Amino acid sequence: MILKDDIGASLDKSFDCLPEDAACGQPVFRGKVRDVVMGQDCLLLVASDRISAFDRILSTVPFKGEVLSRISAWWFARCADIVANHVLPGGAPQELGGTGRATLVRRAKMLPVEVVVRGYLAGSAWRDYEQGRAVSGIRLPEGLSRNEKFPVPLITPSTKADSGHDRPVSRDEIIREGLVEEGPWTEIESAALALFRRGQELAAKAGLLLVDTKYEFGTIGGSLVLADELHSPDSSRYWWWDSYETRFQSDDPQRELDKEPFRRWLLDHGFGGDGDAPSIPDDVRIETAWRYIQAYEAITGEIFEPLSSDPQSENAALARIVAERLR
Ligand SMILES: Nc1ncnc2c1ncn2[C@@H]1O[C@H](COP(=O)(O)OP(=O)(O)O)[C@@H](O)[C@H]1O
Ligand SMILES: [Mg+2]
């Protein structure tokens, strides 16, 4: 079990990035948060401890990569009956040995659309609505309040931009621009809504509300697969269920499980995504790590016991996994 007071000692053991030699000569794609070792048919997704906000990498947070990978794995195992997913048998982080941050997956042809599902009028959707704009092409009725629950969840897709910020797109634009064909898009919509329903059900058992999330789908041999991460605090917003109604009635901010406090610290220090980012003090990194660990424990109902020790031994484990399993 990790105590908050112990996290400081782990700050300099954060996993910043996967070194070249751990990839054993295989090509590495470096995403904002994950380093992806590319094989022919499979990938090793290595979640680093990097933290991004407003689409910029700002610091590292100990245990974050492992927490995220293992929360996703928890959800993939509980949603596999809804739609096929990319995790290979024995490929979940706790099954690979010597690491907790990596996932061995089937390589998919990714669709260029991020499938955002929202259960509540929150975040950027609220900001758009407040300013009288449609939300991904959807005109919402007048008179809604901040953080109000939608009668049924809404899909508000955005394009997956290669660089810079994502662009909201409507269902019509997705089909008209040929981003995804109508048949597969309809299949994606029903899979996304079913996943979200399962997410809300299991979150409720943990005393949480799954507020919104983002899915990424791909195809393998023409069939649809759920890829990337699933209901992790990086791709999702969670609120605590018990305080929702009173805070909603008084229009107070909701108690959040995710990295919103980190974003708020940045905004309070004058950073909203443009210009030079402030350097993140240790106490903010520790508080954020603590949040992620609590998120793991709340969602899974299990105590977080890290599987990774330090970057050196973890890199050795990752190199072994690449050599043995990634072809
Ligand atoms: N099964 C998969 N096949 C191919 N690509 C995948 C798969 N799962 C996830 N990806 C991609 O791997 C990358 C993960 O790295 P990430 O740090 O999330 O990058 P990004 O900055 O693009 O969000 C993403 O581009 C994601 O779309
Ligand atoms: Mg991503």
Short mmCIF file of C-alpha atoms in Angstrom, two decimals, residues 88-229:
data_model
loop_
_atom_site.label_atom_id
_atom_site.label_comp_id
_atom_site.label_asym_id
_atom_site.label_seq_id
_atom_site.Cartn_x
_atom_site.Cartn_y
_atom_site.Cartn_z
CA LEU A 88 -3.89 -9.70 -26.62
CA PRO A 89 -4.33 -12.80 -24.43
CA GLY A 90 -1.76 -12.45 -21.64
CA GLY A 91 -1.12 -8.88 -22.77
CA ALA A 92 -2.62 -6.99 -19.83
CA PRO A 93 -0.15 -5.01 -17.68
CA GLN A 94 -0.33 -7.32 -14.67
CA GLU A 95 0.27 -10.37 -16.89
CA LEU A 96 3.44 -9.22 -18.62
CA GLY A 97 5.82 -9.44 -15.65
CA GLY A 98 8.20 -6.86 -14.23
CA THR A 99 6.14 -3.87 -15.28
CA GLY A 100 2.69 -2.50 -14.70
CA ARG A 101 2.63 0.20 -17.31
CA ALA A 102 2.67 -1.75 -20.58
CA THR A 103 -0.08 -3.41 -22.57
CA LEU A 104 0.49 -5.79 -25.47
CA VAL A 105 -2.17 -5.19 -28.10
CA ARG A 106 -3.14 -6.09 -31.63
CA ARG A 107 -2.21 -3.41 -34.10
CA ALA A 108 -5.29 -1.80 -35.58
CA LYS A 109 -5.90 0.59 -38.45
CA MET A 110 -7.09 3.53 -36.38
CA LEU A 111 -10.14 5.51 -37.43
CA PRO A 112 -9.48 9.25 -37.59
CA VAL A 113 -12.31 10.15 -35.20
CA GLU A 114 -12.34 10.24 -31.42
CA VAL A 115 -15.68 9.07 -30.11
CA VAL A 116 -16.57 11.29 -27.17
CA VAL A 117 -19.63 10.27 -25.15
CA ARG A 118 -21.15 12.65 -22.62
CA GLY A 119 -23.65 11.93 -19.90
CA TYR A 120 -23.66 15.47 -18.51
CA LEU A 121 -23.35 19.02 -19.80
CA ALA A 122 -19.81 19.58 -18.51
CA GLY A 123 -16.36 20.69 -19.60
CA SER A 124 -15.95 21.97 -23.13
CA ALA A 125 -19.55 21.04 -24.00
CA TRP A 126 -20.79 23.41 -21.30
CA ARG A 127 -18.42 26.14 -22.50
CA ASP A 128 -19.74 25.77 -26.07
CA TYR A 129 -23.36 25.69 -24.92
CA GLU A 130 -22.92 28.72 -22.66
CA GLN A 131 -21.65 30.69 -25.66
CA GLY A 132 -24.61 29.64 -27.77
CA ARG A 133 -22.69 27.17 -29.92
CA ALA A 134 -23.77 23.73 -31.02
CA VAL A 135 -21.89 20.83 -29.43
CA SER A 136 -20.30 18.81 -32.27
CA GLY A 137 -23.14 19.89 -34.52
CA ILE A 138 -25.82 19.04 -31.96
CA ARG A 139 -28.20 21.87 -31.02
CA LEU A 140 -29.19 21.42 -27.40
CA PRO A 141 -32.47 22.76 -26.00
CA GLU A 142 -32.40 26.10 -24.21
CA GLY A 143 -32.39 26.48 -20.45
CA LEU A 144 -29.99 23.68 -19.48
CA SER A 145 -27.77 24.18 -16.44
CA ARG A 146 -24.08 23.54 -15.99
CA ASN A 147 -23.39 19.86 -15.19
CA GLU A 148 -26.98 18.84 -15.91
CA LYS A 149 -27.54 15.20 -16.73
CA PHE A 150 -28.69 14.54 -20.30
CA PRO A 151 -31.83 12.41 -20.67
CA VAL A 152 -29.70 10.09 -22.83
CA PRO A 153 -25.92 10.25 -23.37
CA LEU A 154 -24.71 12.28 -26.32
CA ILE A 155 -21.99 11.39 -28.82
CA THR A 156 -19.87 14.44 -29.66
CA PRO A 157 -17.08 13.24 -31.97
CA SER A 158 -13.92 15.09 -32.85
CA THR A 159 -11.29 14.46 -35.48
CA LYS A 160 -8.02 12.98 -34.32
CA ALA A 161 -5.62 15.72 -35.39
CA ASP A 162 -2.01 14.72 -36.11
CA SER A 163 -0.88 17.87 -34.38
CA GLY A 164 -2.50 20.66 -32.44
CA HIS A 165 -6.02 20.68 -31.15
CA ASP A 166 -8.82 18.33 -32.11
CA ARG A 167 -11.74 19.60 -34.17
CA PRO A 168 -15.36 18.81 -33.27
CA VAL A 169 -17.26 17.13 -36.11
CA SER A 170 -20.88 16.18 -36.56
CA ARG A 171 -22.17 12.76 -37.62
CA ASP A 172 -23.04 14.23 -41.04
CA GLU A 173 -19.54 15.65 -41.53
CA ILE A 174 -17.94 12.33 -40.57
CA ILE A 175 -19.91 10.55 -43.26
CA ARG A 176 -19.83 13.34 -45.87
CA GLU A 177 -16.06 13.83 -45.52
CA GLY A 178 -15.59 10.07 -45.69
CA LEU A 179 -13.80 9.92 -42.31
CA VAL A 180 -15.83 6.80 -41.49
CA GLU A 181 -18.50 5.20 -43.65
CA GLU A 182 -22.08 5.25 -42.48
CA GLY A 183 -22.40 1.51 -41.74
CA PRO A 184 -19.32 1.29 -39.49
CA TRP A 185 -20.15 4.63 -37.88
CA THR A 186 -23.57 3.35 -36.85
CA GLU A 187 -21.91 0.26 -35.41
CA ILE A 188 -19.47 2.49 -33.52
CA GLU A 189 -22.27 4.63 -32.13
CA SER A 190 -24.11 1.68 -30.65
CA ALA A 191 -20.88 0.14 -29.28
CA ALA A 192 -19.91 3.47 -27.71
CA LEU A 193 -23.29 3.92 -26.05
CA ALA A 194 -23.26 0.35 -24.73
CA LEU A 195 -19.73 0.83 -23.36
CA PHE A 196 -20.77 4.06 -21.72
CA ARG A 197 -23.81 2.41 -20.14
CA ARG A 198 -21.58 -0.34 -18.71
CA GLY A 199 -19.14 2.32 -17.55
CA GLN A 200 -21.87 4.21 -15.73
CA GLU A 201 -23.23 1.04 -14.13
CA LEU A 202 -19.89 -0.12 -12.75
CA ALA A 203 -18.86 3.40 -11.74
CA ALA A 204 -22.10 3.72 -9.77
CA LYS A 205 -21.17 0.63 -7.75
CA ALA A 206 -17.94 2.44 -6.83
CA GLY A 207 -19.81 5.57 -5.76
CA LEU A 208 -18.79 7.42 -8.90
CA LEU A 209 -20.46 9.02 -11.87
CA LEU A 210 -18.85 8.45 -15.26
CA VAL A 211 -19.45 11.90 -16.69
CA ASP A 212 -17.86 11.67 -20.12
CA THR A 213 -15.21 9.72 -21.93
CA LYS A 214 -13.42 9.24 -25.22
CA TYR A 215 -13.15 6.02 -27.19
CA GLU A 216 -10.81 5.26 -30.07
CA PHE A 217 -11.77 2.54 -32.50
CA GLY A 218 -9.84 0.84 -35.24
CA THR A 219 -10.26 -2.07 -37.56
CA ILE A 220 -8.37 -5.34 -37.83
CA GLY A 221 -9.05 -7.34 -40.97
CA GLY A 222 -12.13 -5.20 -41.58
CA SER A 223 -13.69 -5.85 -38.15
CA LEU A 224 -14.25 -3.17 -35.58
CA VAL A 225 -12.07 -3.19 -32.44
CA LEU A 226 -11.94 -0.94 -29.44
CA ALA A 227 -8.36 0.29 -29.07
CA ASP A 228 -6.35 2.80 -27.06
CA GLU A 229 -7.45 3.19 -23.41
#
